[in-house]
XYZ file of N, CA and C in Angstrom:
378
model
N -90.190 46.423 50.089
C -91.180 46.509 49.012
C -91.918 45.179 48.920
N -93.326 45.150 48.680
C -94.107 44.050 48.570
C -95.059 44.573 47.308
N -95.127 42.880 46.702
C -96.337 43.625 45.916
C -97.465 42.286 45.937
N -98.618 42.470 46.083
C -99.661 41.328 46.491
C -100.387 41.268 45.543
N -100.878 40.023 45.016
C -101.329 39.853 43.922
C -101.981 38.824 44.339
N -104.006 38.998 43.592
C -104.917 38.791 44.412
C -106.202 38.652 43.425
N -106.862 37.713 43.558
C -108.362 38.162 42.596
C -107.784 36.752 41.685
N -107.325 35.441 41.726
C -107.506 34.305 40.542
C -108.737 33.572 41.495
N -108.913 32.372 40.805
C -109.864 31.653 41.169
C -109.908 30.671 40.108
N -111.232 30.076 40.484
C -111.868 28.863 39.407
C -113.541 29.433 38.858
N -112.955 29.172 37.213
C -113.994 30.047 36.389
C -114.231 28.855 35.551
N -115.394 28.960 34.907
C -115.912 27.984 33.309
C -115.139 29.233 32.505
N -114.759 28.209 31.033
C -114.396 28.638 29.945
C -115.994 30.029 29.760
N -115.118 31.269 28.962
C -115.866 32.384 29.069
C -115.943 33.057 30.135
N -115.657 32.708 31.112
C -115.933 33.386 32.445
C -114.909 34.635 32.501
N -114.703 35.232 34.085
C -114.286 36.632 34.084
C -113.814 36.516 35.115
N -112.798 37.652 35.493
C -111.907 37.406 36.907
C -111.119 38.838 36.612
N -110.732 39.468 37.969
C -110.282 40.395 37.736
C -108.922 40.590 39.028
N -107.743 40.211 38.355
C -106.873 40.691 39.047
C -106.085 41.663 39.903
N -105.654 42.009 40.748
C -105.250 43.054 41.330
C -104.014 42.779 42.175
N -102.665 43.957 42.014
C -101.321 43.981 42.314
C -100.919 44.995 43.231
N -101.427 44.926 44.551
C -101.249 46.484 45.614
C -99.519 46.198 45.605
N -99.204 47.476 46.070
C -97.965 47.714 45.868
C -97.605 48.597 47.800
N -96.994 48.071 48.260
C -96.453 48.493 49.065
C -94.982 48.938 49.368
N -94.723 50.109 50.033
C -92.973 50.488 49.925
C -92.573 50.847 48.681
N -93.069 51.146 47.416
C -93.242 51.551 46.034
C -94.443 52.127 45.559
N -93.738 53.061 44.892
C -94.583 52.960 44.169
C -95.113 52.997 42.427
N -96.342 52.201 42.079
C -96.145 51.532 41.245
C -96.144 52.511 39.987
N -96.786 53.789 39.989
C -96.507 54.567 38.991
C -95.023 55.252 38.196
N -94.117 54.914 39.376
C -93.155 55.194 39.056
C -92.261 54.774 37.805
N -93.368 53.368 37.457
C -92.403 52.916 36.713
C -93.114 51.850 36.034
N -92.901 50.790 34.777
C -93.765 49.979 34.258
C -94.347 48.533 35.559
N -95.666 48.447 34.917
C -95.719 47.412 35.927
C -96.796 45.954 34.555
N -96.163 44.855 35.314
C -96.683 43.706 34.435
C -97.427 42.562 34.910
N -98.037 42.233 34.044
C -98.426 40.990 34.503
C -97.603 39.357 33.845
N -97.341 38.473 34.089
C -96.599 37.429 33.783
C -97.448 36.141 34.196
N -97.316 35.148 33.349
C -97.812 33.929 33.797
C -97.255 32.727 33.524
N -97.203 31.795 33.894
C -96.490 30.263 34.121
C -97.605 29.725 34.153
N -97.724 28.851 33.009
C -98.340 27.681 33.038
C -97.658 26.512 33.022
N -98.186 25.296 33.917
C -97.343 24.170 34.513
C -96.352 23.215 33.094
N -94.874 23.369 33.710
C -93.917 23.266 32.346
C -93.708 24.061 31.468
N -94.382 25.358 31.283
C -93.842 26.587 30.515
C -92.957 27.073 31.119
N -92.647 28.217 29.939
C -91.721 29.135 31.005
C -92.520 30.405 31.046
N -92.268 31.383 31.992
C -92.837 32.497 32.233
C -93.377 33.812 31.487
N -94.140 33.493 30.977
C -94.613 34.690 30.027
C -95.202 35.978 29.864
N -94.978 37.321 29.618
C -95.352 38.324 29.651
C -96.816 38.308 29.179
N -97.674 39.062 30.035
C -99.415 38.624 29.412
C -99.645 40.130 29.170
N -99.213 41.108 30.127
C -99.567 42.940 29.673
C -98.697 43.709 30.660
N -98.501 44.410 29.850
C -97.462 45.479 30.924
C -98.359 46.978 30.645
N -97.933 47.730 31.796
C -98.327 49.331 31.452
C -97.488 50.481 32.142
N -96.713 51.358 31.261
C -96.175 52.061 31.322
C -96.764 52.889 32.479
N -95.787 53.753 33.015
C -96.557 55.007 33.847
C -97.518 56.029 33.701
N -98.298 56.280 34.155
C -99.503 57.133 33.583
C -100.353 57.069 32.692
N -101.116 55.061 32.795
C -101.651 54.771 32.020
C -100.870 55.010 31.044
N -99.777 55.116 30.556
C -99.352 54.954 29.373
C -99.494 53.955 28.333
N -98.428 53.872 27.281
C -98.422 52.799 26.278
C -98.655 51.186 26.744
N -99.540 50.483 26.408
C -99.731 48.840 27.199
C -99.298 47.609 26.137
N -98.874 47.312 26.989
C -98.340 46.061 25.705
C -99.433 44.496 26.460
N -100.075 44.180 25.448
C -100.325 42.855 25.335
C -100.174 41.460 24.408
N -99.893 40.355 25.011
C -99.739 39.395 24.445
C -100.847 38.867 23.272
N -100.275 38.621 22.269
C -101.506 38.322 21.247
C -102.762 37.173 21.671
N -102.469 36.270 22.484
C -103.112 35.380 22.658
C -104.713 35.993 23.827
N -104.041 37.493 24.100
C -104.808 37.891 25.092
C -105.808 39.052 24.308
N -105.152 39.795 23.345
C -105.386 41.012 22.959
C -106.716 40.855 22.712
N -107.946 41.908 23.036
C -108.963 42.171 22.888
C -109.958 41.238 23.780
N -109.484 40.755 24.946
C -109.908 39.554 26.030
C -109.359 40.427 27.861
N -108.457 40.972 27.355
C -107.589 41.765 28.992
C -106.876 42.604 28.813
N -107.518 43.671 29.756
C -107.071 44.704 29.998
C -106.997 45.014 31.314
N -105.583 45.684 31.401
C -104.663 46.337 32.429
C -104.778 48.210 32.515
N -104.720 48.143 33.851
C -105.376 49.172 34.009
C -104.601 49.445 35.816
N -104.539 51.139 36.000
C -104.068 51.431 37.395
C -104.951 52.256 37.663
N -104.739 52.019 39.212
C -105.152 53.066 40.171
C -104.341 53.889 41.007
N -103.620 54.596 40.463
C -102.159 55.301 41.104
C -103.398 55.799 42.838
N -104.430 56.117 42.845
C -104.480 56.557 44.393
C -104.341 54.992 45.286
N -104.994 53.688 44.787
C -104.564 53.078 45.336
C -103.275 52.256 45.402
N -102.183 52.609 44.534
C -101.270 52.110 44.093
C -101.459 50.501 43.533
N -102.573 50.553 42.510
C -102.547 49.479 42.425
C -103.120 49.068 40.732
N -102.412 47.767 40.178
C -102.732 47.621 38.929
C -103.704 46.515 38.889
N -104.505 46.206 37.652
C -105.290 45.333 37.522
C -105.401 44.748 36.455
N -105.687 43.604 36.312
C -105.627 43.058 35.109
C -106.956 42.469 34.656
N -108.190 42.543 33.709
C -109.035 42.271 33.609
C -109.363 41.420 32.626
N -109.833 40.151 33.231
C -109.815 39.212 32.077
C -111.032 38.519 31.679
N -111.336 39.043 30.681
C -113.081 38.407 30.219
C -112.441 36.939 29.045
N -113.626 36.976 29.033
C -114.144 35.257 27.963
C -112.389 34.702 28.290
N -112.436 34.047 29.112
C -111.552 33.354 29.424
C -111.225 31.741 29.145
N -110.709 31.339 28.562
C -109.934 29.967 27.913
C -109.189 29.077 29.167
N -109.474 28.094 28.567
C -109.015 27.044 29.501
C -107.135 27.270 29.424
N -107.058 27.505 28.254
C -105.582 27.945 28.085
C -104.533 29.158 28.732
N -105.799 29.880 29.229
C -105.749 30.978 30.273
C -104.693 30.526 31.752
N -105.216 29.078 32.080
C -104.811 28.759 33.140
C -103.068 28.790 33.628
N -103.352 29.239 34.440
C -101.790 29.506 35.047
C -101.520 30.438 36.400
N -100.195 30.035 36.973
C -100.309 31.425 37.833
C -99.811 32.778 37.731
N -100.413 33.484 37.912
C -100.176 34.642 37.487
C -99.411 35.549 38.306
N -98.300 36.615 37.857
C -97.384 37.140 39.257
C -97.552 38.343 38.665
N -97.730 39.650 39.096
C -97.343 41.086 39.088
C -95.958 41.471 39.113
N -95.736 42.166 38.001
C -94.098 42.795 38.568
C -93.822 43.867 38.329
N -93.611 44.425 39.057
C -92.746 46.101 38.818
C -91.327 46.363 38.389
N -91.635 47.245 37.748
C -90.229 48.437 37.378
C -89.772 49.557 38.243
N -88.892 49.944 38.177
C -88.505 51.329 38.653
C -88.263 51.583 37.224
N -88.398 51.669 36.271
C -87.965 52.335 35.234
C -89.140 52.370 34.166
N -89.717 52.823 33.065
C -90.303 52.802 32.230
C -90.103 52.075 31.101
N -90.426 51.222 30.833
C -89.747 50.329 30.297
C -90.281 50.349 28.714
N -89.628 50.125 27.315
C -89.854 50.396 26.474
C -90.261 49.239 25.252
N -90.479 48.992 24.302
C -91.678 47.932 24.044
C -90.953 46.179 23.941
N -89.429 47.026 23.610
C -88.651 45.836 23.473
C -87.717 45.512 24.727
N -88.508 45.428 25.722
C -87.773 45.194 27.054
C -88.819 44.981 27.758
N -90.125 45.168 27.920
C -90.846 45.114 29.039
C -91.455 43.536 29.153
N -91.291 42.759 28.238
C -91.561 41.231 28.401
C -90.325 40.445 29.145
N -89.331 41.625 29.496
C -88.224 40.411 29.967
C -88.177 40.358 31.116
N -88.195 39.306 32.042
C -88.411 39.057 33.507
C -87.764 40.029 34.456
N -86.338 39.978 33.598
C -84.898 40.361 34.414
C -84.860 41.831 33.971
N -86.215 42.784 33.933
C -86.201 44.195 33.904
C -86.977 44.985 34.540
N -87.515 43.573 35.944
C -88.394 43.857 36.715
C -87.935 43.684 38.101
N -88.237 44.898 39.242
C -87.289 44.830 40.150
C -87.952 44.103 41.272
N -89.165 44.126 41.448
C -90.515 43.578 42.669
C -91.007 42.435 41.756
N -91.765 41.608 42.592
C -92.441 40.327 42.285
C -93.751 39.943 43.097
N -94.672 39.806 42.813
C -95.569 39.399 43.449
C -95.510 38.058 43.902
N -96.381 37.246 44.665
C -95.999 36.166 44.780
C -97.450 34.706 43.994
N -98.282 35.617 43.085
C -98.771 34.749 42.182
C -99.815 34.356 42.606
N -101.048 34.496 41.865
C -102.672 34.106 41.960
C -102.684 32.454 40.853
N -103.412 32.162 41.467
C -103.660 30.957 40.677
C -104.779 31.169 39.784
N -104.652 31.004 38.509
C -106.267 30.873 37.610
C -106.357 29.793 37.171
N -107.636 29.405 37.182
C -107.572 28.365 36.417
C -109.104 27.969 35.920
N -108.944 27.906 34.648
C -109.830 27.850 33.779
C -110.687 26.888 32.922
N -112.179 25.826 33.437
C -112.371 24.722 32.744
C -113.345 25.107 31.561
N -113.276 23.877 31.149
C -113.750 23.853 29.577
C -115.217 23.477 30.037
């Protein structure tokens, strides 16, 4: 199983970028899939997850009404869309999958995710 995670860059504050998590040897509907980010000396933080079948999405407050997550079960693949973007934004960002559906008080926890991407860099100036 691989999952590739693709689409960061270097944006001005406000800017836009749109992430993407192909999923290979899985697949990603099967089960919740997330996005997570590390910013340098944090620890790893849940930014949006989405249940199977476009289902229920959980986002982080700092994000809510700025990014949205979104699939493409034909291409097996999730996306994360991030407008007016903050310098605070910056970090790298990793995709992760579930095999399971994961429910509102579990899907921020690292250790309930079975695949890992291996992380886009964003990064965001003022």
């Amino acid at each position: 199983v691989q999952l590739q995670a693709s689409g960061g860059g270097s944006v001005e504050t406000g800017g836009s970028l749109r992430l993407s998590c192909v999923a290979s040897g899985f697949t990603l509907n099967s089960g919740s899939t997330a996005w997570f980010r590390q910013a340098p000396g944090k620890e790893r933080e849940a930014v949006s997850c989405i249940r199977p079948n476009s289902g229920p999405t959980y986002y982080a407050e700092s994000v809510k009404g700025r990014f949205t997550i979104s699939r493409d079960n034909a291409k097996n693949t999730v996306y994360l869309q991030m407008n007016r973007l903050k310098p605070e934004d910056t970090a790298v960002y990793y995709c992760a999958a579930s095999r399971r559906s994961l429910i509102t008080s579990t899907q921020r926890i690292t250790t309930n995710y079975d695949y890992w991407g291996q992380g886009t860099l964003v990064t965001v100036s003022s």
